[in-house]
């Protein structure tokens, strides 16, 4: 992740006149002073926040090496993405398009994505009860009721329902989960109050934090889908809309609770972010300041380095590799190599 407000901030790749080893690096400089060199093989993607200049050679270099390059405003609103030739077999993408046009298949896929989201949302609540359920400020009864309702939705998802019904389940389950999300904030409660999910723009500190992490998450998932040859724009739960990465948003549902929401809660509860790091604009929108944004970026990258057991492949992988694993499993399902798509369910 690359962020800097200064207009003199730039990225480029090493001159072709240099030895090969030094040419295979991305160079970060400020005011023409080199601050960082990163070997391209260590990068999964580059996200530029604010006024960041990238040389045309860097853009081509990233495209050649499969490194996604995205440009966002300082507040995290998506602006543009540089992408090289689409990878993968064209037959895979054509199969994806055919399957997305099948309403019954789309409903089945939507159930799988939603199964992962609801199961992981329930686990987030269960872990909060285990870790903080005896605290006076936590309404254990409310959280327990929410857990029961999410469990009932998991049972309902076992039945065949059409796509509109499944999408209705998604909205209801999200409402149940977020109705008790404020209970999971056990520190700085006066400064981080969560009443409901809001965005475009976020109207409070918690929603600002969540939206920013979701932006990072969808970038990584989109890059993973492209790396296996799938089209991130053609989804099943999230239907086609110009400019929307529907399939990336589908898979992101599995990771919102497990990765993004837990990271936001940790940053707040451990006081790694504080109220002074957020500013409310005249429009009502809440924005992070530079220092807080950098703290979140670093924490997100560190979380991705942690290892976790993946129940389907029966291996330990880094959290950052989970996106690629799920994209690969989805591609294998579309090809007919496996019998179904297994959503990532956190235990």
Short mmCIF file of C-alpha atoms in Angstrom, two decimals:
data_model
loop_
_atom_site.label_atom_id
_atom_site.label_comp_id
_atom_site.label_asym_id
_atom_site.label_seq_id
_atom_site.Cartn_x
_atom_site.Cartn_y
_atom_site.Cartn_z
CA UNK A 1 0.00 0.00 0.00
CA UNK A 2 1.40 3.40 -0.99
CA UNK A 3 0.21 6.61 0.57
CA UNK A 4 1.55 10.12 0.73
CA UNK A 5 -0.05 13.53 0.48
CA UNK A 6 2.96 15.39 -0.95
CA UNK A 7 2.61 16.07 -4.70
CA UNK A 8 6.29 15.28 -5.22
CA UNK A 9 5.71 11.66 -4.25
CA UNK A 10 6.40 9.29 -7.16
CA UNK A 11 6.85 5.65 -8.07
CA UNK A 12 8.94 4.23 -10.87
CA UNK A 13 10.90 1.14 -11.82
CA UNK A 14 14.65 1.10 -12.12
CA UNK A 15 16.31 2.27 -15.35
CA UNK A 16 16.90 -0.45 -17.93
CA UNK A 17 20.55 0.52 -18.01
CA UNK A 18 21.01 -0.97 -14.52
CA UNK A 19 21.80 -4.63 -13.79
CA UNK A 20 18.81 -7.00 -14.08
CA UNK A 21 18.45 -7.55 -10.31
CA UNK A 22 18.12 -3.82 -9.64
CA UNK A 23 15.78 -3.37 -12.59
CA UNK A 24 13.27 -5.79 -11.07
CA UNK A 25 12.35 -3.34 -8.31
CA UNK A 26 9.77 -0.65 -7.66
CA UNK A 27 11.33 2.61 -6.45
CA UNK A 28 9.51 5.02 -4.11
CA UNK A 29 10.81 8.57 -3.95
CA UNK A 30 9.84 11.88 -2.36
CA UNK A 31 11.27 15.16 -3.65
CA UNK A 32 13.52 13.07 -5.94
CA UNK A 33 15.03 11.32 -2.92
CA UNK A 34 14.73 7.53 -2.97
CA UNK A 35 12.98 6.30 0.17
CA UNK A 36 12.30 2.66 -0.65
CA UNK A 37 13.09 -0.10 -3.13
CA UNK A 38 10.87 -3.18 -3.31
CA UNK A 39 11.50 -6.28 -5.46
CA UNK A 40 8.50 -6.73 -7.72
CA UNK A 41 8.14 -10.43 -6.86
CA UNK A 42 7.31 -9.49 -3.27
CA UNK A 43 4.34 -7.32 -4.30
CA UNK A 44 0.79 -8.52 -4.76
CA UNK A 45 -0.52 -5.06 -5.60
CA UNK A 46 0.06 -1.33 -5.24
CA UNK A 47 -2.63 1.04 -3.96
CA UNK A 48 -1.93 4.76 -4.38
CA UNK A 49 -3.76 7.15 -2.05
CA UNK A 50 -3.87 10.85 -2.86
CA UNK A 51 -1.53 12.74 -5.15
CA UNK A 52 0.88 10.00 -6.22
CA UNK A 53 2.67 10.07 -9.58
CA UNK A 54 3.53 6.80 -11.35
CA UNK A 55 5.77 6.64 -14.40
CA UNK A 56 4.41 4.96 -17.56
CA UNK A 57 7.28 2.50 -17.30
CA UNK A 58 6.13 1.48 -13.82
CA UNK A 59 2.58 0.92 -15.07
CA UNK A 60 3.85 -1.34 -17.84
CA UNK A 61 6.24 -3.04 -15.44
CA UNK A 62 3.40 -3.85 -13.03
CA UNK A 63 1.19 -5.10 -15.87
CA UNK A 64 3.95 -7.41 -17.11
CA UNK A 65 4.48 -8.84 -13.64
CA UNK A 66 0.84 -9.24 -12.61
CA UNK A 67 0.94 -6.50 -9.95
CA UNK A 68 -2.37 -4.66 -9.64
CA UNK A 69 -2.07 -0.86 -9.56
CA UNK A 70 -5.03 1.13 -8.19
CA UNK A 71 -5.52 4.84 -7.59
CA UNK A 72 -7.76 6.13 -4.80
CA UNK A 73 -8.46 9.51 -3.22
CA UNK A 74 -6.96 10.26 0.19
CA UNK A 75 -10.26 9.13 1.71
CA UNK A 76 -10.23 5.79 -0.10
CA UNK A 77 -12.70 6.44 -2.95
CA UNK A 78 -11.76 4.40 -6.00
CA UNK A 79 -10.58 6.41 -9.02
CA UNK A 80 -8.92 4.09 -11.52
CA UNK A 81 -7.00 0.86 -12.00
CA UNK A 82 -4.18 -0.02 -14.36
CA UNK A 83 -4.40 -3.55 -15.68
CA UNK A 84 -2.39 -5.53 -18.19
CA UNK A 85 -3.67 -8.30 -20.47
CA UNK A 86 -6.34 -10.47 -18.87
CA UNK A 87 -4.78 -13.71 -17.66
CA UNK A 88 -6.25 -17.18 -17.78
CA UNK A 89 -8.15 -19.26 -20.27
CA UNK A 90 -10.86 -17.44 -22.19
CA UNK A 91 -12.97 -20.59 -21.88
CA UNK A 92 -13.04 -20.11 -18.10
CA UNK A 93 -14.37 -16.58 -18.42
CA UNK A 94 -16.97 -17.64 -20.98
CA UNK A 95 -18.11 -20.35 -18.59
CA UNK A 96 -18.33 -17.76 -15.82
CA UNK A 97 -20.56 -15.56 -17.99
CA UNK A 98 -22.84 -18.47 -18.90
CA UNK A 99 -23.21 -19.50 -15.26
CA UNK A 100 -23.94 -15.92 -14.15
CA UNK A 101 -26.83 -15.82 -16.64
CA UNK A 102 -28.35 -18.91 -15.01
CA UNK A 103 -30.63 -17.66 -12.22
CA UNK A 104 -30.76 -21.00 -10.41
CA UNK A 105 -26.98 -21.39 -10.45
CA UNK A 106 -26.54 -17.76 -9.33
CA UNK A 107 -28.89 -18.38 -6.41
CA UNK A 108 -26.83 -21.41 -5.39
CA UNK A 109 -23.58 -19.44 -5.58
CA UNK A 110 -25.14 -16.56 -3.64
CA UNK A 111 -26.12 -19.04 -0.90
CA UNK A 112 -22.51 -20.20 -0.62
CA UNK A 113 -21.12 -16.68 -0.33
CA UNK A 114 -23.80 -15.80 2.19
CA UNK A 115 -23.17 -19.00 4.14
CA UNK A 116 -19.55 -17.90 4.63
CA UNK A 117 -20.55 -14.38 5.60
CA UNK A 118 -23.19 -15.37 8.16
CA UNK A 119 -21.10 -18.16 9.68
CA UNK A 120 -18.13 -15.84 10.10
CA UNK A 121 -20.34 -13.05 11.46
CA UNK A 122 -21.69 -15.47 14.05
CA UNK A 123 -18.17 -16.52 15.02
CA UNK A 124 -17.16 -12.87 15.52
CA UNK A 125 -20.08 -12.46 17.95
CA UNK A 126 -19.37 -15.76 19.71
CA UNK A 127 -15.73 -14.85 20.24
CA UNK A 128 -16.74 -11.46 21.62
CA UNK A 129 -19.04 -13.20 24.10
CA UNK A 130 -16.26 -15.54 25.11
CA UNK A 131 -13.69 -12.77 25.57
CA UNK A 132 -15.84 -9.95 26.96
CA UNK A 133 -19.24 -11.43 27.84
CA UNK A 134 -18.76 -10.84 31.56
CA UNK A 135 -18.20 -7.08 31.13
CA UNK A 136 -20.92 -4.77 32.44
CA UNK A 137 -20.99 -2.66 29.28
CA UNK A 138 -21.76 -5.66 27.04
CA UNK A 139 -25.37 -6.74 26.62
CA UNK A 140 -24.86 -10.48 26.51
CA UNK A 141 -28.57 -11.16 26.07
CA UNK A 142 -28.79 -9.01 22.91
CA UNK A 143 -25.70 -10.60 21.42
CA UNK A 144 -26.94 -14.08 22.29
CA UNK A 145 -30.25 -13.38 20.54
CA UNK A 146 -28.40 -12.12 17.47
CA UNK A 147 -26.32 -15.31 17.42
CA UNK A 148 -29.49 -17.41 17.53
CA UNK A 149 -31.06 -15.48 14.66
CA UNK A 150 -27.94 -15.82 12.52
CA UNK A 151 -27.95 -19.56 13.25
CA UNK A 152 -31.53 -19.80 12.03
CA UNK A 153 -30.53 -18.09 8.78
CA UNK A 154 -27.76 -20.64 8.29
CA UNK A 155 -30.36 -23.40 8.59
CA UNK A 156 -32.64 -21.61 6.11
CA UNK A 157 -29.83 -21.36 3.56
CA UNK A 158 -29.81 -25.15 3.31
CA UNK A 159 -33.06 -24.89 1.33
CA UNK A 160 -33.31 -23.97 -2.34
CA UNK A 161 -34.44 -20.36 -2.62
CA UNK A 162 -34.49 -18.06 -5.61
CA UNK A 163 -31.94 -15.27 -5.96
CA UNK A 164 -34.17 -12.45 -4.72
CA UNK A 165 -35.00 -14.39 -1.54
CA UNK A 166 -31.31 -15.09 -0.90
CA UNK A 167 -30.44 -11.43 -1.38
CA UNK A 168 -33.17 -10.57 1.11
CA UNK A 169 -31.55 -12.94 3.60
CA UNK A 170 -28.26 -11.10 3.12
CA UNK A 171 -29.80 -7.76 4.04
CA UNK A 172 -31.60 -9.15 7.08
CA UNK A 173 -28.52 -10.98 8.37
CA UNK A 174 -26.37 -7.86 7.96
CA UNK A 175 -28.92 -5.83 9.92
CA UNK A 176 -28.94 -8.39 12.76
CA UNK A 177 -25.14 -8.46 12.92
CA UNK A 178 -24.65 -4.70 12.85
CA UNK A 179 -27.45 -4.13 15.35
CA UNK A 180 -25.11 -5.46 18.07
CA UNK A 181 -21.80 -4.39 16.55
CA UNK A 182 -21.56 -1.48 18.97
CA UNK A 183 -21.50 -3.99 21.83
CA UNK A 184 -18.18 -5.33 20.52
CA UNK A 185 -16.51 -1.95 21.06
CA UNK A 186 -15.18 -2.25 24.61
CA UNK A 187 -12.80 0.73 24.65
CA UNK A 188 -13.14 4.42 23.76
CA UNK A 189 -16.92 3.97 23.61
CA UNK A 190 -17.64 7.70 23.81
CA UNK A 191 -15.51 8.39 20.75
CA UNK A 192 -16.40 5.32 18.69
CA UNK A 193 -20.18 4.97 18.67
CA UNK A 194 -21.80 2.71 16.09
CA UNK A 195 -25.54 3.01 15.49
CA UNK A 196 -25.85 1.61 11.98
CA UNK A 197 -23.85 0.92 8.84
CA UNK A 198 -23.57 3.98 6.61
CA UNK A 199 -21.28 4.86 3.71
CA UNK A 200 -20.81 7.21 0.75
CA UNK A 201 -19.94 9.07 2.89
CA UNK A 202 -19.38 7.41 6.29
CA UNK A 203 -20.92 9.56 9.02
CA UNK A 204 -19.02 8.38 12.10
CA UNK A 205 -15.57 7.18 13.09
CA UNK A 206 -16.41 3.47 13.07
CA UNK A 207 -18.03 3.53 9.63
CA UNK A 208 -15.10 5.54 8.29
CA UNK A 209 -12.72 2.86 9.52
CA UNK A 210 -14.82 -0.01 8.17
CA UNK A 211 -15.23 1.57 4.73
CA UNK A 212 -11.51 2.18 4.40
CA UNK A 213 -10.60 -1.42 5.27
CA UNK A 214 -13.30 -2.75 2.93
CA UNK A 215 -11.68 -0.72 0.13
CA UNK A 216 -8.33 -2.41 0.79
CA UNK A 217 -10.00 -5.80 0.94
CA UNK A 218 -11.83 -5.51 -2.39
CA UNK A 219 -8.59 -4.42 -4.10
CA UNK A 220 -6.80 -7.57 -2.93
CA UNK A 221 -9.68 -9.88 -3.85
CA UNK A 222 -10.05 -8.30 -7.27
CA UNK A 223 -6.36 -8.88 -7.97
CA UNK A 224 -6.65 -12.50 -6.87
CA UNK A 225 -9.60 -13.14 -9.19
CA UNK A 226 -7.75 -11.62 -12.12
CA UNK A 227 -4.68 -13.72 -11.36
CA UNK A 228 -6.64 -16.96 -11.87
CA UNK A 229 -8.37 -15.68 -14.99
CA UNK A 230 -11.83 -14.82 -13.63
CA UNK A 231 -13.66 -11.58 -14.40
CA UNK A 232 -14.09 -9.66 -11.10
CA UNK A 233 -16.97 -7.62 -12.55
CA UNK A 234 -19.38 -10.54 -13.14
CA UNK A 235 -20.84 -11.71 -9.85
CA UNK A 236 -23.71 -13.85 -8.60
CA UNK A 237 -24.93 -12.32 -5.33
CA UNK A 238 -23.95 -8.85 -6.57
CA UNK A 239 -25.44 -8.53 -10.03
CA UNK A 240 -23.99 -6.62 -12.96
CA UNK A 241 -23.65 -2.89 -12.55
CA UNK A 242 -21.27 -0.67 -14.56
CA UNK A 243 -18.07 -0.02 -12.62
CA UNK A 244 -18.87 -2.49 -9.83
CA UNK A 245 -16.60 -5.53 -9.23
CA UNK A 246 -19.50 -7.86 -8.49
CA UNK A 247 -17.56 -11.10 -8.09
CA UNK A 248 -14.94 -9.42 -5.90
CA UNK A 249 -17.76 -8.13 -3.68
CA UNK A 250 -19.26 -11.64 -3.59
CA UNK A 251 -16.10 -13.21 -2.22
CA UNK A 252 -15.47 -10.25 0.05
CA UNK A 253 -18.63 -11.15 1.96
CA UNK A 254 -16.79 -14.12 3.43
CA UNK A 255 -13.93 -11.93 4.64
CA UNK A 256 -15.74 -8.83 5.93
CA UNK A 257 -16.39 -10.20 9.45
CA UNK A 258 -13.28 -12.33 9.81
CA UNK A 259 -10.72 -9.83 8.54
CA UNK A 260 -12.09 -6.30 8.12
CA UNK A 261 -14.50 -6.07 11.06
CA UNK A 262 -12.14 -7.79 13.49
CA UNK A 263 -9.28 -5.52 12.42
CA UNK A 264 -11.42 -2.41 12.94
CA UNK A 265 -12.45 -3.61 16.40
CA UNK A 266 -8.85 -4.42 17.37
CA UNK A 267 -7.63 -1.00 16.28
CA UNK A 268 -10.32 0.68 18.39
CA UNK A 269 -10.21 -1.59 21.44
CA UNK A 270 -6.40 -1.56 21.61
CA UNK A 271 -6.42 2.24 21.14
CA UNK A 272 -4.22 2.04 18.06
CA UNK A 273 -6.58 4.57 16.49
CA UNK A 274 -8.12 7.41 18.46
CA UNK A 275 -10.78 10.05 17.97
CA UNK A 276 -8.20 12.74 17.17
CA UNK A 277 -7.35 10.79 14.03
CA UNK A 278 -10.77 11.48 12.48
CA UNK A 279 -12.21 14.75 11.22
CA UNK A 280 -15.87 15.58 10.58
CA UNK A 281 -16.46 17.74 7.51
CA UNK A 282 -19.18 20.37 7.09
CA UNK A 283 -21.03 17.90 4.87
CA UNK A 284 -21.21 15.43 7.76
CA UNK A 285 -18.67 13.04 6.24
CA UNK A 286 -15.96 11.68 8.55
CA UNK A 287 -12.42 11.35 7.18
CA UNK A 288 -9.22 9.92 8.61
CA UNK A 289 -6.11 12.03 8.92
CA UNK A 290 -2.81 10.99 7.36
CA UNK A 291 -1.32 9.37 10.44
CA UNK A 292 -4.37 7.24 11.18
CA UNK A 293 -4.58 6.08 7.59
CA UNK A 294 -0.96 4.95 7.72
CA UNK A 295 -1.62 3.10 10.99
CA UNK A 296 -4.52 1.23 9.41
CA UNK A 297 -2.49 0.35 6.32
CA UNK A 298 0.36 -1.06 8.37
CA UNK A 299 -2.01 -3.05 10.61
CA UNK A 300 -3.82 -4.45 7.58
CA UNK A 301 -0.56 -5.61 6.01
CA UNK A 302 0.57 -7.17 9.29
CA UNK A 303 -2.71 -9.01 9.68
CA UNK A 304 -2.30 -10.49 6.21
CA UNK A 305 1.02 -12.04 7.28
CA UNK A 306 -0.60 -14.11 10.03
CA UNK A 307 -1.11 -17.81 9.37
CA UNK A 308 -4.45 -19.58 9.58
CA UNK A 309 -5.72 -23.08 8.93
CA UNK A 310 -7.85 -23.46 5.81
CA UNK A 311 -10.34 -26.29 6.47
CA UNK A 312 -10.95 -27.26 2.83
CA UNK A 313 -7.37 -27.53 1.58
CA UNK A 314 -6.29 -28.81 5.02
CA UNK A 315 -3.24 -26.54 5.18
CA UNK A 316 -1.97 -23.49 6.98
CA UNK A 317 -1.72 -20.41 4.78
CA UNK A 318 -1.15 -16.72 5.37
CA UNK A 319 -4.29 -14.63 5.68
CA UNK A 320 -3.21 -12.68 2.60
CA UNK A 321 -3.18 -15.91 0.55
CA UNK A 322 -6.77 -16.76 1.46
CA UNK A 323 -8.11 -14.49 -1.29
CA UNK A 324 -6.07 -16.35 -3.92
CA UNK A 325 -7.08 -19.75 -2.51
CA UNK A 326 -10.78 -18.87 -2.71
CA UNK A 327 -10.40 -17.48 -6.23
CA UNK A 328 -8.62 -20.65 -7.30
CA UNK A 329 -11.30 -22.87 -5.74
CA UNK A 330 -13.98 -20.88 -7.54
CA UNK A 331 -12.17 -21.28 -10.87
CA UNK A 332 -11.81 -25.03 -10.26
CA UNK A 333 -15.54 -25.29 -9.56
CA UNK A 334 -16.42 -23.46 -12.78
CA UNK A 335 -14.15 -25.86 -14.70
CA UNK A 336 -15.83 -28.87 -13.09
CA UNK A 337 -12.72 -29.99 -11.19
CA UNK A 338 -14.54 -29.97 -7.83
CA UNK A 339 -18.19 -30.63 -7.00
CA UNK A 340 -18.97 -27.30 -5.33
CA UNK A 341 -17.55 -24.00 -4.15
CA UNK A 342 -16.45 -24.18 -0.48
CA UNK A 343 -16.69 -20.74 1.18
CA UNK A 344 -14.04 -19.85 3.71
CA UNK A 345 -15.49 -20.44 7.17
CA UNK A 346 -13.47 -19.28 10.15
CA UNK A 347 -13.40 -21.59 13.14
#
